[in-house]
PDB file of C-alpha atoms in Angstrom:
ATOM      1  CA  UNK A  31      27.451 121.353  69.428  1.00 72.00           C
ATOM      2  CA  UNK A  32      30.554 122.433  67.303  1.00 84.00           C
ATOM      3  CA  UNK A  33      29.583 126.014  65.969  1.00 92.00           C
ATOM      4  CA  UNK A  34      32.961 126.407  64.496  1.00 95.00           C
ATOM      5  CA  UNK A  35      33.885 123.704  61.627  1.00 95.00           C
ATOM      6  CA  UNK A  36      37.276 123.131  60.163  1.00 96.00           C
ATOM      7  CA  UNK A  37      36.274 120.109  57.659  1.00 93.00           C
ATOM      8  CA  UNK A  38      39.800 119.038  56.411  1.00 95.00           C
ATOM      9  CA  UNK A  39      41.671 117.635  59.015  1.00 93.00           C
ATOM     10  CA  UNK A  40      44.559 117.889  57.048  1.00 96.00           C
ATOM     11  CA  UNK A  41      46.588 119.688  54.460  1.00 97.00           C
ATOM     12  CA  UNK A  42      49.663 118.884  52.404  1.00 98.00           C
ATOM     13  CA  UNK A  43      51.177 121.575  50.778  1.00 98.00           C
ATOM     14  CA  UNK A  44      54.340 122.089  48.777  1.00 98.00           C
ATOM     15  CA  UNK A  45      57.234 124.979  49.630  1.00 98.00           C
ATOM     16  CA  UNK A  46      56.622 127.926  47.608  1.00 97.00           C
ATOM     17  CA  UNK A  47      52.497 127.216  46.854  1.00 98.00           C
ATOM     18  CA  UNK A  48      49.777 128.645  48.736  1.00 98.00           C
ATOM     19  CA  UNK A  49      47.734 126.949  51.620  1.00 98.00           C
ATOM     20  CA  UNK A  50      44.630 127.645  51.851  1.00 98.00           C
ATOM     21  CA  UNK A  51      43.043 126.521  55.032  1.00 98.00           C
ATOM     22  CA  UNK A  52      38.838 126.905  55.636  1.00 98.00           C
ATOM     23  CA  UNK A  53      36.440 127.481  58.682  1.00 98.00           C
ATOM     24  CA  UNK A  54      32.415 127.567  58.106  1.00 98.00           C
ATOM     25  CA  UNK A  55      30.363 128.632  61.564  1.00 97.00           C
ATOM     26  CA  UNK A  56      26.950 128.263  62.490  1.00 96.00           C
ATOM     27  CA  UNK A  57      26.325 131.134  64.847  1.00 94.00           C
ATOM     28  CA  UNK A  58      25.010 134.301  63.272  1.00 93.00           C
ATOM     29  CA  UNK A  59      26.464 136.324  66.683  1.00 92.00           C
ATOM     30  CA  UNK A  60      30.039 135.585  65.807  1.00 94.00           C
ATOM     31  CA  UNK A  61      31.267 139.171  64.654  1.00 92.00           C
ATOM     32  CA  UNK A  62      34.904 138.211  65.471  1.00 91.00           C
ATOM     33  CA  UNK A  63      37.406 135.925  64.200  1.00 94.00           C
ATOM     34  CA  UNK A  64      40.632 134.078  64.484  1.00 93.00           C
ATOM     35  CA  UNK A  65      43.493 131.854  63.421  1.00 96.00           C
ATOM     36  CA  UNK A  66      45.962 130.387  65.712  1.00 94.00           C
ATOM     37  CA  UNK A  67      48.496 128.143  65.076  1.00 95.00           C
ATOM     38  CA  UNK A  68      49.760 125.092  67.757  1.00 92.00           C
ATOM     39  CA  UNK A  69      52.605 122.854  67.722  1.00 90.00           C
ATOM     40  CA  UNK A  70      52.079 119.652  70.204  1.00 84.00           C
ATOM     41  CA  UNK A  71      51.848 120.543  73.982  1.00 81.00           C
ATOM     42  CA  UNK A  72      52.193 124.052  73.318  1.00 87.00           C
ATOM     43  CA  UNK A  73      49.380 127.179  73.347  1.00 89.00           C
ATOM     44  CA  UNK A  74      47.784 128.661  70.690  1.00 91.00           C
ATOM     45  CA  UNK A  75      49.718 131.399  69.230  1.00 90.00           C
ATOM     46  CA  UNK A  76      47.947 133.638  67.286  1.00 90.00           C
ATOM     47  CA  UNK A  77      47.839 134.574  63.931  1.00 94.00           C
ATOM     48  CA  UNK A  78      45.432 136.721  62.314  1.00 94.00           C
ATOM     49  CA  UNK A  79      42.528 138.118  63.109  1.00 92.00           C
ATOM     50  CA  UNK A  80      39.044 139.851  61.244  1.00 94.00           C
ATOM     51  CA  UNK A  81      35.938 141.509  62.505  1.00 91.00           C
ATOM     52  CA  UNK A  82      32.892 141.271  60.636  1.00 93.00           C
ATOM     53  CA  UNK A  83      32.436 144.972  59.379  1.00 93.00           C
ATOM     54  CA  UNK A  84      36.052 143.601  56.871  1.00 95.00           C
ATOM     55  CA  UNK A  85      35.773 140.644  54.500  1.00 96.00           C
ATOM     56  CA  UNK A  86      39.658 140.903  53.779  1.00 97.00           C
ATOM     57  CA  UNK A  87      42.583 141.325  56.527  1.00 97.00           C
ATOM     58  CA  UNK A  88      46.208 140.558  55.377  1.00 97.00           C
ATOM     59  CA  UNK A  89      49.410 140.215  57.600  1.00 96.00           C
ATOM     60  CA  UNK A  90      52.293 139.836  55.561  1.00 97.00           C
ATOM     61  CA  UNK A  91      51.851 136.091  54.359  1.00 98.00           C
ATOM     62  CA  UNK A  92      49.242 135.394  55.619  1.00 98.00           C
ATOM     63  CA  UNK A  93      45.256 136.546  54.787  1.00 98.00           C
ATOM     64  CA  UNK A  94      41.900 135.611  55.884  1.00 98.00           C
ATOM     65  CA  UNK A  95      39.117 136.303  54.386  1.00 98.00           C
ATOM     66  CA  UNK A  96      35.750 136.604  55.320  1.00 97.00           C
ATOM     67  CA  UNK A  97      31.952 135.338  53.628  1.00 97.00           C
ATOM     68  CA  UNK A  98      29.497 136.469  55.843  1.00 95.00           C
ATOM     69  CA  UNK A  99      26.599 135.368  53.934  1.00 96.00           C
ATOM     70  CA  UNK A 100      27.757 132.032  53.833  1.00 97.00           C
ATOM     71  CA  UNK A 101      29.627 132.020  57.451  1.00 97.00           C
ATOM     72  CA  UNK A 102      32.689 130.906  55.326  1.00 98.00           C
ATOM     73  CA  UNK A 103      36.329 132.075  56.454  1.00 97.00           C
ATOM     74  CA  UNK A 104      39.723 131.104  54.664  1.00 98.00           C
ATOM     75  CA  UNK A 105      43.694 131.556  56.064  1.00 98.00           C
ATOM     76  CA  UNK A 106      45.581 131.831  52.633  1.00 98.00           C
ATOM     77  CA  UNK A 107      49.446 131.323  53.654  1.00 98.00           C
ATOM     78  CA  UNK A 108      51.559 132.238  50.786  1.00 98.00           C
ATOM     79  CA  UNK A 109      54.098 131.557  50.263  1.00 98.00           C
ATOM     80  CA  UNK A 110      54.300 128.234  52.326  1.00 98.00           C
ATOM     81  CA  UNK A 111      57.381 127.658  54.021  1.00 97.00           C
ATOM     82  CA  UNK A 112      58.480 124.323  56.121  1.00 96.00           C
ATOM     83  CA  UNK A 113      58.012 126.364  59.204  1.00 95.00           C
ATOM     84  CA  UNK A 114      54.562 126.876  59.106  1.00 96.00           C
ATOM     85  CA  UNK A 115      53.632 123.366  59.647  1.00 96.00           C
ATOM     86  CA  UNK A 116      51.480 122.985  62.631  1.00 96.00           C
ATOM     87  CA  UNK A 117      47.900 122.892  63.415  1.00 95.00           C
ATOM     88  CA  UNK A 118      46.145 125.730  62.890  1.00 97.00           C
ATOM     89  CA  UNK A 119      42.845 126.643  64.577  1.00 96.00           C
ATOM     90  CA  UNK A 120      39.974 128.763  63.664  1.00 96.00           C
ATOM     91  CA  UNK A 121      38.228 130.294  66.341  1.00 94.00           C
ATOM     92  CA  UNK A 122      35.404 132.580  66.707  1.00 94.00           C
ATOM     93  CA  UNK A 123      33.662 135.122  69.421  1.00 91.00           C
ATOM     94  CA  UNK A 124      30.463 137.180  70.022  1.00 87.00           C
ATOM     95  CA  UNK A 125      32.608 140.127  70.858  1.00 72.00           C
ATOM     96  CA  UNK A 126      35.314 140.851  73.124  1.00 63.00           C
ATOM     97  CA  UNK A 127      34.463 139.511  76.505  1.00 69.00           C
ATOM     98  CA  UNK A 128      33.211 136.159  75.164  1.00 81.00           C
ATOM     99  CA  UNK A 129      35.136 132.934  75.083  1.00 86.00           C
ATOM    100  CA  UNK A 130      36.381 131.760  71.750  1.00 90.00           C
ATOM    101  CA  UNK A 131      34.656 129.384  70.040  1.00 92.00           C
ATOM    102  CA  UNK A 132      37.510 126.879  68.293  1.00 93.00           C
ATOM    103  CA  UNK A 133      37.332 124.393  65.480  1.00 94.00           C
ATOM    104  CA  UNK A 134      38.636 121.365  65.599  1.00 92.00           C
ATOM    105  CA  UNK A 135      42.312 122.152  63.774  1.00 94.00           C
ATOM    106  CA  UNK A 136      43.457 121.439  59.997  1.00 96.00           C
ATOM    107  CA  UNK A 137      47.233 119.955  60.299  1.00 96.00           C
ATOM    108  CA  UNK A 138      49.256 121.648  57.794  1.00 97.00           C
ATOM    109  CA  UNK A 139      52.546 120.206  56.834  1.00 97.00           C
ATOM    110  CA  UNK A 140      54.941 121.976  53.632  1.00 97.00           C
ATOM    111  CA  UNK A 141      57.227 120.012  52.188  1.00 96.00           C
ATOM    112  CA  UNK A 142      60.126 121.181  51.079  1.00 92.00           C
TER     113      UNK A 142
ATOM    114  CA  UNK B 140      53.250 142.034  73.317  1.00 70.00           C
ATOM    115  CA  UNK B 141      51.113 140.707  76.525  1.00 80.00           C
ATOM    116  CA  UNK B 142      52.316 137.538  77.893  1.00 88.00           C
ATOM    117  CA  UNK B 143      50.718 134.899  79.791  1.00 92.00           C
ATOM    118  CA  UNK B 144      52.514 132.220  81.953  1.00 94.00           C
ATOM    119  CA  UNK B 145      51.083 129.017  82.618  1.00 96.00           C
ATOM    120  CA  UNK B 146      52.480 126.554  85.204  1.00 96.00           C
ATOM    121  CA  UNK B 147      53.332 123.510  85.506  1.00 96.00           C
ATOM    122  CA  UNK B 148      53.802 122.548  82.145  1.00 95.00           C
ATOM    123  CA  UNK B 149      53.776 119.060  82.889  1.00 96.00           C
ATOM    124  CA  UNK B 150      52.370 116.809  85.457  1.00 97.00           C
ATOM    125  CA  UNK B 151      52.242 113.842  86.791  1.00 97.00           C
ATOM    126  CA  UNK B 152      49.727 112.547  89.707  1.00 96.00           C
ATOM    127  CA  UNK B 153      48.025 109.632  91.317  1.00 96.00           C
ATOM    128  CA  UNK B 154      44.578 108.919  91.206  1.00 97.00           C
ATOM    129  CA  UNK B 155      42.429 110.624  94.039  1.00 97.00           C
ATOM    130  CA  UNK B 156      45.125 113.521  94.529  1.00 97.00           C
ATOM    131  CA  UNK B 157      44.679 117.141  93.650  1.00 97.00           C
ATOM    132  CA  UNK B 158      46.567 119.203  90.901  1.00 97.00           C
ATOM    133  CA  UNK B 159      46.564 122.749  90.937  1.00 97.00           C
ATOM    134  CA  UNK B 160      47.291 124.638  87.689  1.00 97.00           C
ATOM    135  CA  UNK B 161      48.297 128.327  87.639  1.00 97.00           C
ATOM    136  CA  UNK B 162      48.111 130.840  85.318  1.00 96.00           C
ATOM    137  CA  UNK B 163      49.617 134.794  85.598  1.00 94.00           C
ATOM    138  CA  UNK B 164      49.127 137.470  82.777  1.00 92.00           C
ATOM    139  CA  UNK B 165      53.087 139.449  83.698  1.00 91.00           C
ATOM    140  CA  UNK B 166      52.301 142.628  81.964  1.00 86.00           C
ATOM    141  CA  UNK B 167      48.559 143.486  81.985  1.00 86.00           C
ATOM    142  CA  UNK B 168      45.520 143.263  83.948  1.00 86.00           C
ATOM    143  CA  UNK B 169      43.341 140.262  82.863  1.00 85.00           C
ATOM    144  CA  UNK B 170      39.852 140.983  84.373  1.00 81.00           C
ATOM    145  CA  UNK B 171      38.696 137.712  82.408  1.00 87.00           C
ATOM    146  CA  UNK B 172      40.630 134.129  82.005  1.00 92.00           C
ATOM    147  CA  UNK B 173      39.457 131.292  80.485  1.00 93.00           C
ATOM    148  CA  UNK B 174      40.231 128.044  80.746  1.00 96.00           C
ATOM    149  CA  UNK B 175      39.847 125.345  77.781  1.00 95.00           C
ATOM    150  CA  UNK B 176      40.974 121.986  77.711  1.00 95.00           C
ATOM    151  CA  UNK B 177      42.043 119.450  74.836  1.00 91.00           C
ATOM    152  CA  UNK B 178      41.801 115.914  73.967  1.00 84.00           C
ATOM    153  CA  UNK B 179      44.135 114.424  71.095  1.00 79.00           C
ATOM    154  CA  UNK B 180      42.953 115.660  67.956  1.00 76.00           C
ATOM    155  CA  UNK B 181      40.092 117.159  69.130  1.00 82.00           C
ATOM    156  CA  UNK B 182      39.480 120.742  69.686  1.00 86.00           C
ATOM    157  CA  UNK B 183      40.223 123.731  72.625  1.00 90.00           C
ATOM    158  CA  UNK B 184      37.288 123.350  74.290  1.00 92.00           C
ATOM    159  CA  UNK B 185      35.755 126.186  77.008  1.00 93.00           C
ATOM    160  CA  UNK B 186      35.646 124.645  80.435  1.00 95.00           C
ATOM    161  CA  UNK B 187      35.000 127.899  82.379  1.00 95.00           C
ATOM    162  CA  UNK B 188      35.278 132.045  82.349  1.00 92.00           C
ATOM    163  CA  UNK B 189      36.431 133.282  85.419  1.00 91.00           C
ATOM    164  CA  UNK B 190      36.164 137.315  86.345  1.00 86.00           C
ATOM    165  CA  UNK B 191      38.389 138.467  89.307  1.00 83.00           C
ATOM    166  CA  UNK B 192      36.638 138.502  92.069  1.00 82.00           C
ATOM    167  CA  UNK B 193      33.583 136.882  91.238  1.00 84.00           C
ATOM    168  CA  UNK B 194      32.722 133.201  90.893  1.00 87.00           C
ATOM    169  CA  UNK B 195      33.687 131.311  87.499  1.00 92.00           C
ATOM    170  CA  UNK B 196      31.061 130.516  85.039  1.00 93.00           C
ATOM    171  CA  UNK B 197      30.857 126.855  84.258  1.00 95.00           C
ATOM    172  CA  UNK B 198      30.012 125.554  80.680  1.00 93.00           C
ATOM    173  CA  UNK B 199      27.119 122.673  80.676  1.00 92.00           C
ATOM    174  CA  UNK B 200      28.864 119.301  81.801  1.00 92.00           C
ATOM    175  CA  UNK B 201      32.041 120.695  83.770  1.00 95.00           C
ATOM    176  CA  UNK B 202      31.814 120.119  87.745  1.00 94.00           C
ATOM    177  CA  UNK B 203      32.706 122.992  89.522  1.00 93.00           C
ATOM    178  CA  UNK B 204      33.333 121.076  92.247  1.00 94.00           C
ATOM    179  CA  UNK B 205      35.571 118.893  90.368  1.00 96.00           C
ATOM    180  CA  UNK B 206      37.662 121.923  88.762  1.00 97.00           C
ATOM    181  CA  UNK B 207      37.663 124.354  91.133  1.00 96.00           C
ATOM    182  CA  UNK B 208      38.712 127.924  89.326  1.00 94.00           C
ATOM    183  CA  UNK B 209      39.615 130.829  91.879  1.00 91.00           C
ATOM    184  CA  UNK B 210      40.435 134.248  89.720  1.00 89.00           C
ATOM    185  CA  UNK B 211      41.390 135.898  92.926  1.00 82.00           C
ATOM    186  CA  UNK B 212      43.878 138.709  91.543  1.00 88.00           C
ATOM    187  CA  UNK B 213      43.516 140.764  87.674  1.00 87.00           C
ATOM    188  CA  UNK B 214      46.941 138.913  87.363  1.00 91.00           C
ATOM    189  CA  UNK B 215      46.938 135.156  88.747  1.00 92.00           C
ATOM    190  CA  UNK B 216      43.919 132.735  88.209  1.00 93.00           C
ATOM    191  CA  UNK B 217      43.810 129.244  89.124  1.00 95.00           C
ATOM    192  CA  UNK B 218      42.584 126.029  88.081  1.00 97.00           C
ATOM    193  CA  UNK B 219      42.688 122.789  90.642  1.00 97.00           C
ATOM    194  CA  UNK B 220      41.459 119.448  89.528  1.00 97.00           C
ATOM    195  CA  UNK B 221      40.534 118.335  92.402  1.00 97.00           C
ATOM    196  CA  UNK B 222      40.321 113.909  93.233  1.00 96.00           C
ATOM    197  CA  UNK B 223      41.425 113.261  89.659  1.00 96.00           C
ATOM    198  CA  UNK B 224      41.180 110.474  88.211  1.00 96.00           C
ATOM    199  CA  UNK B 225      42.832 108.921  84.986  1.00 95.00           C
ATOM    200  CA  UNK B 226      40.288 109.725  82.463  1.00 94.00           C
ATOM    201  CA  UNK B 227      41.002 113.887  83.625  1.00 95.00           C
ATOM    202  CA  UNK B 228      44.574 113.600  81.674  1.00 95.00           C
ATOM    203  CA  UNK B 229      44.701 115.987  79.535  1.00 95.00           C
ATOM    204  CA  UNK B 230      46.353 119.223  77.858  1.00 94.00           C
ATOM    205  CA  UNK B 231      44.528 121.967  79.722  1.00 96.00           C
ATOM    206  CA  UNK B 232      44.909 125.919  78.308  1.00 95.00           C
ATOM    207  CA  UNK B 233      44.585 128.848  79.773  1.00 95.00           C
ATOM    208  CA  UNK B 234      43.695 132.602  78.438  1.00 93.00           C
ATOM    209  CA  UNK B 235      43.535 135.976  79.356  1.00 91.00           C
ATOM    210  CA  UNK B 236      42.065 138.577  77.505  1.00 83.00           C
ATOM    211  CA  UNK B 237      44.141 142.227  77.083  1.00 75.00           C
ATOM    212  CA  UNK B 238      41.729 144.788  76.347  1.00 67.00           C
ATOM    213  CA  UNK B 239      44.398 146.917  75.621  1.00 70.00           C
ATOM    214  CA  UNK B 240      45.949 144.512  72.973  1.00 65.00           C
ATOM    215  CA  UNK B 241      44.636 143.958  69.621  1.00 54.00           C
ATOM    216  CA  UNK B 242      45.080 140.381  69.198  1.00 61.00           C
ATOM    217  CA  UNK B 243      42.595 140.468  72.443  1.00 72.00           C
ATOM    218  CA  UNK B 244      43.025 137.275  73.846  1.00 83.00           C
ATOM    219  CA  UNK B 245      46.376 135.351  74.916  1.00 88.00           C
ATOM    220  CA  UNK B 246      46.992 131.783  76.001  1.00 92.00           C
ATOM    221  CA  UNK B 247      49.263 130.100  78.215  1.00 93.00           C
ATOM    222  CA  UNK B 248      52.136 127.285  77.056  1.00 92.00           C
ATOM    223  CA  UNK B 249      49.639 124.717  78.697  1.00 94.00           C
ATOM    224  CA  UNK B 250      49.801 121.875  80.851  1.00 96.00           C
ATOM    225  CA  UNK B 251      49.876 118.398  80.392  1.00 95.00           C
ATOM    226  CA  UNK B 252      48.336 116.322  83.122  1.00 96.00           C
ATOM    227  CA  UNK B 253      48.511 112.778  83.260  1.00 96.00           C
ATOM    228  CA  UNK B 254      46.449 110.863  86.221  1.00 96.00           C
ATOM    229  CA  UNK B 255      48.137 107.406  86.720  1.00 96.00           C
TER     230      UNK B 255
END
């Protein structure tokens, strides 16, 4: 049962625009959250990430956001460079000490 | 910031053979690894937790006698797929988790098996 949901497989964005790039959960418990990004055969590396006592965490270009309420979280990358293209992963824990629980990936790719 | 080494990064084996898939955290003390494993375009998903010096913790449909996880030091825990067959290839992960570091958990490079 997936509890973490990337719906958009993939995202096209332009050099210079934002990305925006969104994760809905299931499980209340989750009070931790992540974004990693992957290139092909390669680990995650990670991002960003946001407990649940902050809606907003930002990291130079990049921000996530968090809806509790509705379970919703968002990456905003701007601005988008070519470099950023990968697949990037939501993820999501109970608390430290628990296993992350990973979407399935949203493929980014910036064009110049 | 912490650092976790997985090897091989690639691998090739026959069918019925064993493959055994390391992973070290070099500058902390992971008292918790997981392992996760990957299909194409699907997502990381949890195999097993494993706590030095205890025994792993399975997820619902993973053999433990088929991936046999030993966490044996709070730097070095390892994952062997034991009589694998082709439809085991896969890009298995590796992670650690730094209490001491924010970003709490780390993963390894990965490693691609293929069963032939």
């Amino acid at each position: 049962d997936q509890q973490v949901k990337q719906n958009s497989p993939s995202l096209s964005v332009q050099e210079g625009r934002i990305s925006i790039l969104n994760c809905d959960y299931t499980n209340s418990m989750f009070d931790y959250f992540l974004w990693y990004k992957k290139y092909p055969a390669e680990g995650p590396t990670f991002l960003i990430s946001i407990s649940s006592i902050k809606d907003k965490n930002e990291d130079g270009r990049f921000t996530v956001f968090l809806n509790k309420s509705a379970k919703h979280l968002s990456l905003h990358i701007v601005p988008s460079q070519p470099g950023d293209s990968a697949v990037y992963f939501c993820a999501a824990s109970r608390n430290s000490g628990y296993a992350l629980n990973f979407g399935k990936g949203t493929s980014l790719l910036v064009t110049p | 910031g912490a650092v976790v080494s997985q090897h091989p990064s690639r691998v090739i084996c026959k069918s019925g053979t064993s493959v055994k898939i390391e992973c070290r955290s070099l500058d902390f003390q992971a008292t918790t690894m997981f392992w996760y494993r990957q299909f194409p375009k699907q997502s990381l998903m949890l195999m097993a937790t494993s706590n030095e010096g205890s025994k792993a913790t399975y997820e619902q449909g993973v053999e433990k006698d088929k991936f046999l996880i030993n966490h044996a030091s709070l730097t070095l825990s390892t994952l062997t797929v034991t009589s694998a067959h082709p439809e085991d290839s896969s890009f298995y992960i590796c992670s650690a988790q730094d209490r001491a570091n924010s970003e709490g958990y780390t993963f390894g490079s990965g490693t691609r098996l293929t069963v032939v």
